Coordinates of C-alpha atoms and ligand atoms in Angstrom, one line a residue:
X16 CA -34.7 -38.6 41.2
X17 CA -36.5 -35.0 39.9
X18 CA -34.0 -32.4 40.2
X19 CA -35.3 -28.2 40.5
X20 CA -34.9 -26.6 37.2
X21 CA -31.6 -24.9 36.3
X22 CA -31.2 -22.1 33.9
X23 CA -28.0 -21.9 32.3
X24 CA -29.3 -18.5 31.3
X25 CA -27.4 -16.0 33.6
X26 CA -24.3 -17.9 34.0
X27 CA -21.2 -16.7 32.8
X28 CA -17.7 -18.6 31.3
X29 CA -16.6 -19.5 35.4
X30 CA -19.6 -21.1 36.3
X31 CA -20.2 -22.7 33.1
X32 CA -16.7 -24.5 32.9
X33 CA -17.8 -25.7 36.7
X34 CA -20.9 -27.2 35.1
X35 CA -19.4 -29.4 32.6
X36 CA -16.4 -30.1 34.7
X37 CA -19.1 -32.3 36.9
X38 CA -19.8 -33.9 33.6
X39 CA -16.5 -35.1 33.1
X40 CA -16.5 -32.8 30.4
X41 CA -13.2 -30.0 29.1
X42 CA -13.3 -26.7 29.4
X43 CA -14.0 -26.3 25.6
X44 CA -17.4 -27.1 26.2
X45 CA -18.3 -24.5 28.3
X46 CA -17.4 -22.0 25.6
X47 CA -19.9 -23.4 23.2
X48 CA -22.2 -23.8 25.7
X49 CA -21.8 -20.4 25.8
X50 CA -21.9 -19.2 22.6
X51 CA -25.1 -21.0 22.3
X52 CA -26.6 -19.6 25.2
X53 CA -25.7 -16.0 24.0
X54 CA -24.5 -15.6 20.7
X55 CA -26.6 -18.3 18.8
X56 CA -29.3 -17.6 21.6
X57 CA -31.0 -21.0 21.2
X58 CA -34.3 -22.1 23.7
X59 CA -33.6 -25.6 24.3
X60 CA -30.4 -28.1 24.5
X61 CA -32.0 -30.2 21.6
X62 CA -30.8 -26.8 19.7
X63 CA -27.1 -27.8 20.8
X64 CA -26.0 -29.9 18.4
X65 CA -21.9 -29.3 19.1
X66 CA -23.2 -31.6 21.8
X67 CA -23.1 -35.2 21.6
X68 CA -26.7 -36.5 22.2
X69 CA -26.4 -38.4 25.5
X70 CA -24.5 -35.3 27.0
X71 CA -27.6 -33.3 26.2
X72 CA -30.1 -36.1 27.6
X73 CA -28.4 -36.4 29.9
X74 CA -28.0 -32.8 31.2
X75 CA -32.0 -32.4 30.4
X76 CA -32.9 -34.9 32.7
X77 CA -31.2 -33.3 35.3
X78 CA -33.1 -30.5 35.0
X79 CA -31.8 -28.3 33.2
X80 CA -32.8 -26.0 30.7
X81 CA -31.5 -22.6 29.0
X82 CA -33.9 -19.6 30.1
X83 CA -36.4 -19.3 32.5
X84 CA -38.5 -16.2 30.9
X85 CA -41.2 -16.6 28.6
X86 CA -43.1 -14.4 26.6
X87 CA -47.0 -14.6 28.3
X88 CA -48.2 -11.9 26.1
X89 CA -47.5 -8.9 23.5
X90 CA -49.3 -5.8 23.1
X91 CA -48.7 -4.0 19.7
X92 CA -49.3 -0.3 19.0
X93 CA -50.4 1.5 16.3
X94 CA -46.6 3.2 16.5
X95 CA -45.3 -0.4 15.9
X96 CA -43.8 -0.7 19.9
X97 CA -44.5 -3.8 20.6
X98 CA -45.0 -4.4 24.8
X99 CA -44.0 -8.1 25.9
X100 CA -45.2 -9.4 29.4
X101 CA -42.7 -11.6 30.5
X102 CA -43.4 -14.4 32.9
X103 CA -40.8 -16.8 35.1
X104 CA -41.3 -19.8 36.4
X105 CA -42.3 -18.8 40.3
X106 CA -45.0 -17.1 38.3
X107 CA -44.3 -13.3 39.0
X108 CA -43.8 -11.4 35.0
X109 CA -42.2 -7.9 34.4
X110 CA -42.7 -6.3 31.3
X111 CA -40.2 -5.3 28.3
X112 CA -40.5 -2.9 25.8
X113 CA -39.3 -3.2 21.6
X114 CA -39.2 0.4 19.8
X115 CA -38.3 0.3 16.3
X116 CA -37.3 3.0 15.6
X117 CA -36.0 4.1 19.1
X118 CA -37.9 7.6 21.1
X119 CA -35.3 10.3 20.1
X120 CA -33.7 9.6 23.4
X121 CA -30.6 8.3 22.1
X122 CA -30.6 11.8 19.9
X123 CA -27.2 13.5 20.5
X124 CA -25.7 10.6 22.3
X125 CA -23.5 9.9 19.0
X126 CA -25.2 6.4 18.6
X127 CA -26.3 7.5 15.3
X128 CA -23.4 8.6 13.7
X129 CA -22.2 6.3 10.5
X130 CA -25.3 4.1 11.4
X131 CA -26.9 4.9 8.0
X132 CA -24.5 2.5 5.6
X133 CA -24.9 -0.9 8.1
X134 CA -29.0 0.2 9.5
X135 CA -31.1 -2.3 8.6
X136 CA -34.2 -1.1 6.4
X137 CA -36.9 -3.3 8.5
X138 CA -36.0 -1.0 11.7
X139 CA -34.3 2.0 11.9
X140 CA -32.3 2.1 15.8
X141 CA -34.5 -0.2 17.8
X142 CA -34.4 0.2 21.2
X143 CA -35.5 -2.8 23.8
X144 CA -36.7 -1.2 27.2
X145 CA -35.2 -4.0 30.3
X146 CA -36.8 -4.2 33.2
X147 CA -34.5 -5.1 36.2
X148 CA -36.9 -5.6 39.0
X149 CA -40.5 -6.8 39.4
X150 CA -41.9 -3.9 40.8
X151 CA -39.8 -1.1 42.1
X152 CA -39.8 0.4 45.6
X153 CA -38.2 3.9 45.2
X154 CA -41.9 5.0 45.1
X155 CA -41.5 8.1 42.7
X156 CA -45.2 9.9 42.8
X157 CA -45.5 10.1 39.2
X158 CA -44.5 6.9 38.1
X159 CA -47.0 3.6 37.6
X160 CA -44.4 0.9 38.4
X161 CA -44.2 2.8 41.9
X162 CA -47.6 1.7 42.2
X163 CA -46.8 -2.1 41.9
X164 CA -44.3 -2.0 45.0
X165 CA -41.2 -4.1 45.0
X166 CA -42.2 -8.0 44.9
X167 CA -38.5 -9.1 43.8
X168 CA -35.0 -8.2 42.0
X169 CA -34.6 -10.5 38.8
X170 CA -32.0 -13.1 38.2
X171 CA -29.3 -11.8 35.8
X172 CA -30.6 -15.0 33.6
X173 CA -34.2 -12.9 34.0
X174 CA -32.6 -9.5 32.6
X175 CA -31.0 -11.3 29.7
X176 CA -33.7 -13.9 29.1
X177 CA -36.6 -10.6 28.2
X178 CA -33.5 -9.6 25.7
X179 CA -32.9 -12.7 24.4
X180 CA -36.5 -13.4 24.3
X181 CA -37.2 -10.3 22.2
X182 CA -33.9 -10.1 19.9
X183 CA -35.4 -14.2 19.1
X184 CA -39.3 -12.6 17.9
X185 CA -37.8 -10.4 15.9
X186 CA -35.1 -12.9 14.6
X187 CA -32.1 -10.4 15.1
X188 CA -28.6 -10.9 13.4
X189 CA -26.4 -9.2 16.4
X190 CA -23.6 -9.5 13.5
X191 CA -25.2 -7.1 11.1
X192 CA -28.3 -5.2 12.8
X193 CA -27.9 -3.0 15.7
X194 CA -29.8 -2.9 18.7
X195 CA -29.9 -0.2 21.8
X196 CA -30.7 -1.4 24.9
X197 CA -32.0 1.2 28.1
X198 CA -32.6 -0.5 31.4
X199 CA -35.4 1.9 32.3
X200 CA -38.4 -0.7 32.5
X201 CA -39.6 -2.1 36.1
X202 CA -37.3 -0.9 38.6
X203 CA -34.4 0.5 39.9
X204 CA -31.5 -1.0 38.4
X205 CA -29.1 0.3 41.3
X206 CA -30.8 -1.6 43.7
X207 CA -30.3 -5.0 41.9
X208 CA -26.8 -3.6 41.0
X209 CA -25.0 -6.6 41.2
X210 CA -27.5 -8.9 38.8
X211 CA -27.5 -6.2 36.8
X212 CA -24.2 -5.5 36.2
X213 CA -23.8 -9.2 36.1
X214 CA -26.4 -9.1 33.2
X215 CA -24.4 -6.5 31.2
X216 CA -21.3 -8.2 31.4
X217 CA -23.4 -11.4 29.6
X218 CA -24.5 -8.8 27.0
X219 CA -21.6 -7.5 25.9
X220 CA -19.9 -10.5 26.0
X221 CA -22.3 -13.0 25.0
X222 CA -24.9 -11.7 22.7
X223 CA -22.5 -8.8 21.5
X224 CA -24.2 -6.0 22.6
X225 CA -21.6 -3.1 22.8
X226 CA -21.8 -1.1 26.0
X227 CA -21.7 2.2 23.9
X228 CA -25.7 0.9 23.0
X229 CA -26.5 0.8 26.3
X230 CA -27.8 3.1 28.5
X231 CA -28.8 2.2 32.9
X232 CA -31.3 5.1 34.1
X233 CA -31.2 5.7 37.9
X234 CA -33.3 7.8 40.1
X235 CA -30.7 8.7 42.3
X236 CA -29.0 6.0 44.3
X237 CA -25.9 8.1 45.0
X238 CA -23.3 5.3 46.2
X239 CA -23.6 2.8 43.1
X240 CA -23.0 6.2 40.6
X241 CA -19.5 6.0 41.9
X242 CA -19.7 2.1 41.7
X243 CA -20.9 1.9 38.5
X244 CA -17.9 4.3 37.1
X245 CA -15.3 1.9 38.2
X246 CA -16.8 -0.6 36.2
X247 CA -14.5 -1.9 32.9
X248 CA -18.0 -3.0 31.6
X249 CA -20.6 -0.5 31.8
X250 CA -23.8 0.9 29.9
X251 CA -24.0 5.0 29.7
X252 CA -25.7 6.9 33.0
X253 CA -28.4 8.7 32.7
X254 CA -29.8 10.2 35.5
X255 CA -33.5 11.0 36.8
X256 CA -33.5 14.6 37.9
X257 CA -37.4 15.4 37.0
X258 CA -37.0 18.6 39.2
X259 CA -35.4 21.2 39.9
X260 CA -34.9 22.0 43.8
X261 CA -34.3 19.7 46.6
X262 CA -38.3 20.5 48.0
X263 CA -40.4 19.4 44.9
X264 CA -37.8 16.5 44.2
X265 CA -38.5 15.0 47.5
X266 CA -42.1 15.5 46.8
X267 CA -41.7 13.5 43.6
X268 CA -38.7 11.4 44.7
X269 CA -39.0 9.9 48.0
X270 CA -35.1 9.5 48.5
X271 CA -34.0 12.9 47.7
X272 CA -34.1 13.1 51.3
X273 CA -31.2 11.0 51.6
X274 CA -29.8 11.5 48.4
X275 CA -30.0 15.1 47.2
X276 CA -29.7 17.1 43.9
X277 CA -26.1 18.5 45.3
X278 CA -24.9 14.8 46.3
X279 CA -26.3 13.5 42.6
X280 CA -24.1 16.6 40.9
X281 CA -21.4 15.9 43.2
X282 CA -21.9 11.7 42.0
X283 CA -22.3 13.1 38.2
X284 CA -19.2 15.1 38.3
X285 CA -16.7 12.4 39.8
X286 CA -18.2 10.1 37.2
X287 CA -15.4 9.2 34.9
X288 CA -16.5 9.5 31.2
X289 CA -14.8 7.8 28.3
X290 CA -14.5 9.4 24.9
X291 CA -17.3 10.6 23.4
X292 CA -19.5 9.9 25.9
X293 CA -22.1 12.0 27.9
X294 CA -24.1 12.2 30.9
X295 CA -27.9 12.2 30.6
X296 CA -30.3 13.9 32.8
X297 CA -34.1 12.8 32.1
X298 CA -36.6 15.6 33.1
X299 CA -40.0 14.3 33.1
X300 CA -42.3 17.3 32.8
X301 CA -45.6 17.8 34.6
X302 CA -47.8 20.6 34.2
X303 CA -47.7 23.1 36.8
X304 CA -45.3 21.1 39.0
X305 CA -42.3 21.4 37.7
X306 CA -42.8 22.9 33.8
X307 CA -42.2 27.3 34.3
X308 CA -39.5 28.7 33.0
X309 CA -38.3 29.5 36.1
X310 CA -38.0 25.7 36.7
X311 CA -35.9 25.6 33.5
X312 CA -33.7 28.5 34.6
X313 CA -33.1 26.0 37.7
X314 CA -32.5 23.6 35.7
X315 CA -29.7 25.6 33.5
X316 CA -28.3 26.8 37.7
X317 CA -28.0 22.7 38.1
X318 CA -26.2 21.4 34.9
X319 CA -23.6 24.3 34.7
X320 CA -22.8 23.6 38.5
X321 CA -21.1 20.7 37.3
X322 CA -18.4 22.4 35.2
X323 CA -18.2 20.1 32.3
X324 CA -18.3 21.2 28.5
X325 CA -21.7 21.3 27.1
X326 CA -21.0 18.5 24.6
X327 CA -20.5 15.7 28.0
X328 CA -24.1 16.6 29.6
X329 CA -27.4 16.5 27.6
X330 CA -31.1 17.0 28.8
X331 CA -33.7 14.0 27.9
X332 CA -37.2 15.9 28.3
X333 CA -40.0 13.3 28.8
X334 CA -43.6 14.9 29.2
X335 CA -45.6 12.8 31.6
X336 CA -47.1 9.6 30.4
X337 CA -50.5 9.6 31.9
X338 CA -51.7 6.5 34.0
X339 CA -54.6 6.1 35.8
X340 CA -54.7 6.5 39.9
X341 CA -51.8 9.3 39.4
X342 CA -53.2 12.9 39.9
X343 CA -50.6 14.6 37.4
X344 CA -51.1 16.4 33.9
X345 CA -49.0 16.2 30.9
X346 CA -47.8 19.8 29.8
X347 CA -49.0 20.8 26.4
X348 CA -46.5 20.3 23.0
X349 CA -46.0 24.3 23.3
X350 CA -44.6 24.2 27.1
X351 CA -42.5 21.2 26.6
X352 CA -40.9 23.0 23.2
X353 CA -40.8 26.2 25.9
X354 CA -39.0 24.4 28.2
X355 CA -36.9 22.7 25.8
X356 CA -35.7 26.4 24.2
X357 CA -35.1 28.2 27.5
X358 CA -32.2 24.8 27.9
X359 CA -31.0 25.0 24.8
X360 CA -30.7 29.2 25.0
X361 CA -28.4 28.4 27.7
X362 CA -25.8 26.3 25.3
X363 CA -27.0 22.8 27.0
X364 CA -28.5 20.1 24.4
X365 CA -32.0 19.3 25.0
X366 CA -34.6 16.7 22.9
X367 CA -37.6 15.4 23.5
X368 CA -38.1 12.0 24.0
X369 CA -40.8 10.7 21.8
X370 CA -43.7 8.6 23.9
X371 CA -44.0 5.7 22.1
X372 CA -46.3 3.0 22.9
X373 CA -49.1 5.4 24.7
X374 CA -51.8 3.3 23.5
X375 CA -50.8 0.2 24.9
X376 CA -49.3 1.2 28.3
X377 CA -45.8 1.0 27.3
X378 CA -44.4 4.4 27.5
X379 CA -41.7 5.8 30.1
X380 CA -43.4 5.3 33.6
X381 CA -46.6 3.2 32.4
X382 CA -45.4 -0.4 33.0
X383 CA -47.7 -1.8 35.6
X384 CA -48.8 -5.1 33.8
X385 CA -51.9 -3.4 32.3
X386 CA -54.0 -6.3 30.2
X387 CA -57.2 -5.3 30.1
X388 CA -56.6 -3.8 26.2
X389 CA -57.9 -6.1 24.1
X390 CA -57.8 -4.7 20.7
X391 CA -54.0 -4.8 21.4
X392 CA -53.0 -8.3 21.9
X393 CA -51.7 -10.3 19.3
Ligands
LIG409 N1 -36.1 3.4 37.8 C1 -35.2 4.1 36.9 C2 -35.4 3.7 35.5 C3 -36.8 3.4 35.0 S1 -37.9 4.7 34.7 C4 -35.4 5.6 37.0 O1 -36.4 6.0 37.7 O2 -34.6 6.3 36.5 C5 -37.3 5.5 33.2 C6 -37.6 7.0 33.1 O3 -39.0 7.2 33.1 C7 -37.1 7.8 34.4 O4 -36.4 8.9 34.0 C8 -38.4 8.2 35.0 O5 -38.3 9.4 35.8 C9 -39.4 8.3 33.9 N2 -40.8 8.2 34.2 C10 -41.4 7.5 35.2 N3 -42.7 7.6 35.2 C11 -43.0 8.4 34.1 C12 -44.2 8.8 33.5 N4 -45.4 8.5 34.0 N5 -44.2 9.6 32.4 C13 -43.0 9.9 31.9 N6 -41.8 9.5 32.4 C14 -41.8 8.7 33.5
LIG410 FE1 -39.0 3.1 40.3 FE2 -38.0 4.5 38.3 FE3 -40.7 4.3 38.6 FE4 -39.2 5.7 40.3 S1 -39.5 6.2 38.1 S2 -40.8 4.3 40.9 S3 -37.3 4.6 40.4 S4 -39.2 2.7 38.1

């Protein structure tokens, strides 16, 4: 009898002991099963050689298999960020983004420090960019993926699987090279909260990811701040402010109606930080909307409402990625380093994130499964 396809990618030690138990199997092979899965990150159960032979066969012609995601297609850019398209089996694909040498967002975040002695030389802090839905549906007015809608959430086998899928092409050694990983691609991660956090967990334990490398970027959704800071495993917050009053943030935020900047300050402040951690807030500047100085002086008002030392709360300033059908402007280098001094004046640390991957529609806000750029595909 043909049995559906199961992914073993996604599952965690629980369901993995289940899975062998109906093999007649002990519990000892659900561990390598899962260090396979995760730490050796193999693509096939022919790759499981702990296992005896007809155990794998076996398992195979039930139907099962390790990951569902596959790489469809890779765009390279002249900054060396390479974009991946992703596809899954039902045939929708999200898209995930390598950085080599990171985009200055994890500046100041204290990621760096002592890195120089263990970095590799082939990349410096590369960053992978997740995606955790296909599509989003917050609907933010400046942002491409808004554009796409919301067709589904992802599995937490289809979080880890682009991860996994990437860490593979460029033939990572978790145990000596360092990688950061920032769920800001498709999606709002807080509305898929539980696979995501599900996915995490798999990280960090699995492929050995440390949750100090990670970083979740939300728009907003108030309740699962609070969630997320009750967590024992969790990536670092960083929040999406990109303005500063409640009026133009529901303009460019649809759910700062229900959510606003005084309920995400009130979320910010309960949220419990460990040590040496801080809270992020990305700004993504647009020309004339929300780029004046007196925006920044707003700004300033916002960040010292929440009381904390200036070390615990840093600004990420992202000028707008253009896209096309999106009737914004990117500021000029001159009013984003404007902007960037009037924060810093006021004692809060400010940096600019780098766009990287422009060229190939893979910067912050540009994933919208653009393949109509030839020269790029490799
Ligand atoms: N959905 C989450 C995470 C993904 S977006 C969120 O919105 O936070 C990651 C960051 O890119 C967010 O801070 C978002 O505001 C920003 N962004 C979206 N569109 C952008 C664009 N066109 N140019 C620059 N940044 C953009
Ligand atoms: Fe969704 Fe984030 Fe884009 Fe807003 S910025 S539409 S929340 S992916």
């Amino acid at each position: 009898m043909k049995h559906a396809v199961q992914y073993l990618l996604g599952l965690d030690i629980q369901e993995l002991t289940k899975l062998v138990e109906n093999y007649g199997q002990k519990p000892y092979r659900a561990k390598q099963l899962y260090d396979g899965i995760y730490k050796q990150r193999i693509t096939s159960l022919d790759q499981l050689t702990v296992f005896p032979k007809d155990l794998r066969e076996k398992m195979q012609t039930d139907g099962i298999a390790i990951t569902g995601a596959r790489v469809d297609q890779r765009f390279v850019s002249r900054d060396g960020t390479i974009r991946y398209l992703i596809g899954f089996s039902d045939g929708q694909s999200v898209e995930t983004v390598w950085m080599p040498d990171g985009d200055d967002g994890e500046a100041g975040d204290g990621t760096e420090a002592g890195e120089e002695e263990t970095a590799p030389t082939r990349f410096r802090r590369a960053t992978i960019c997740v995606s955790s839905q296909v599509g989003c549906a917050v609907n933010c007015k400046f942002c491409m993926t808004a554009l796409l809608g919301l067709k589904r959430n992802l599995t937490p086998g289809e979080i880890v699987g682009q991860i996994t899928a990437v860490l593979n092409d460029h033939q990572v050694d978790m145990a000596k090279e360092r990688v950061n990983i920032v769920f800001m691609g498709q999606g709002e991660p807080f509305n898929n909260y539980d696979n995501f956090i599900k996915s995490v967990r798999l990280l960090v334990r699995g492929v050995r990811i440390g949750e100090s490398r990670m970083t979740v970027s939300t728009s907003g959704i108030v309740p699962r701040i609070a969630d997320l800071g009750q967590e024992e495993i969790r990536p670092k917050l960083a929040i999406s402010l990109n303005a500063s009053n409640d009026a133009k943030r529901t303009n460019l935020i649809p759910i700062n109606k229900k959510w606003d900047i005084n309920a995400l300050i009130e979320a910010a402040k309960a949220f419990p930080l460990r040590r040496r951690e801080n809270i992020t807030f990305e700004y993504v500047l647009l020309e004339g909307e929300n780029d004046s100085p007196e925006n920044a002086q707003e700004v300033v008002g916002i960040v010292k409402s929440m009381g904390k030392p200036p070390d615990r709360v840093k600004l990420n300033l992202i000028a707008w990625n253009s896209g096309p059908e999106i009737p914004f402007h990117t500021p000029s280098d001159s009013r984003v380093h404007e902007f960037q001094n009037a924060i810093r004046a006021a004692g809060i640390p400010a940096y600019i994130r780098r766009p990287r991957g422009r060229d190939i529609y893979a910067a912050c806000g540009q994933l919208k499964k653009i393949v109509t750029i030839e020269s790029a595909v490799v």
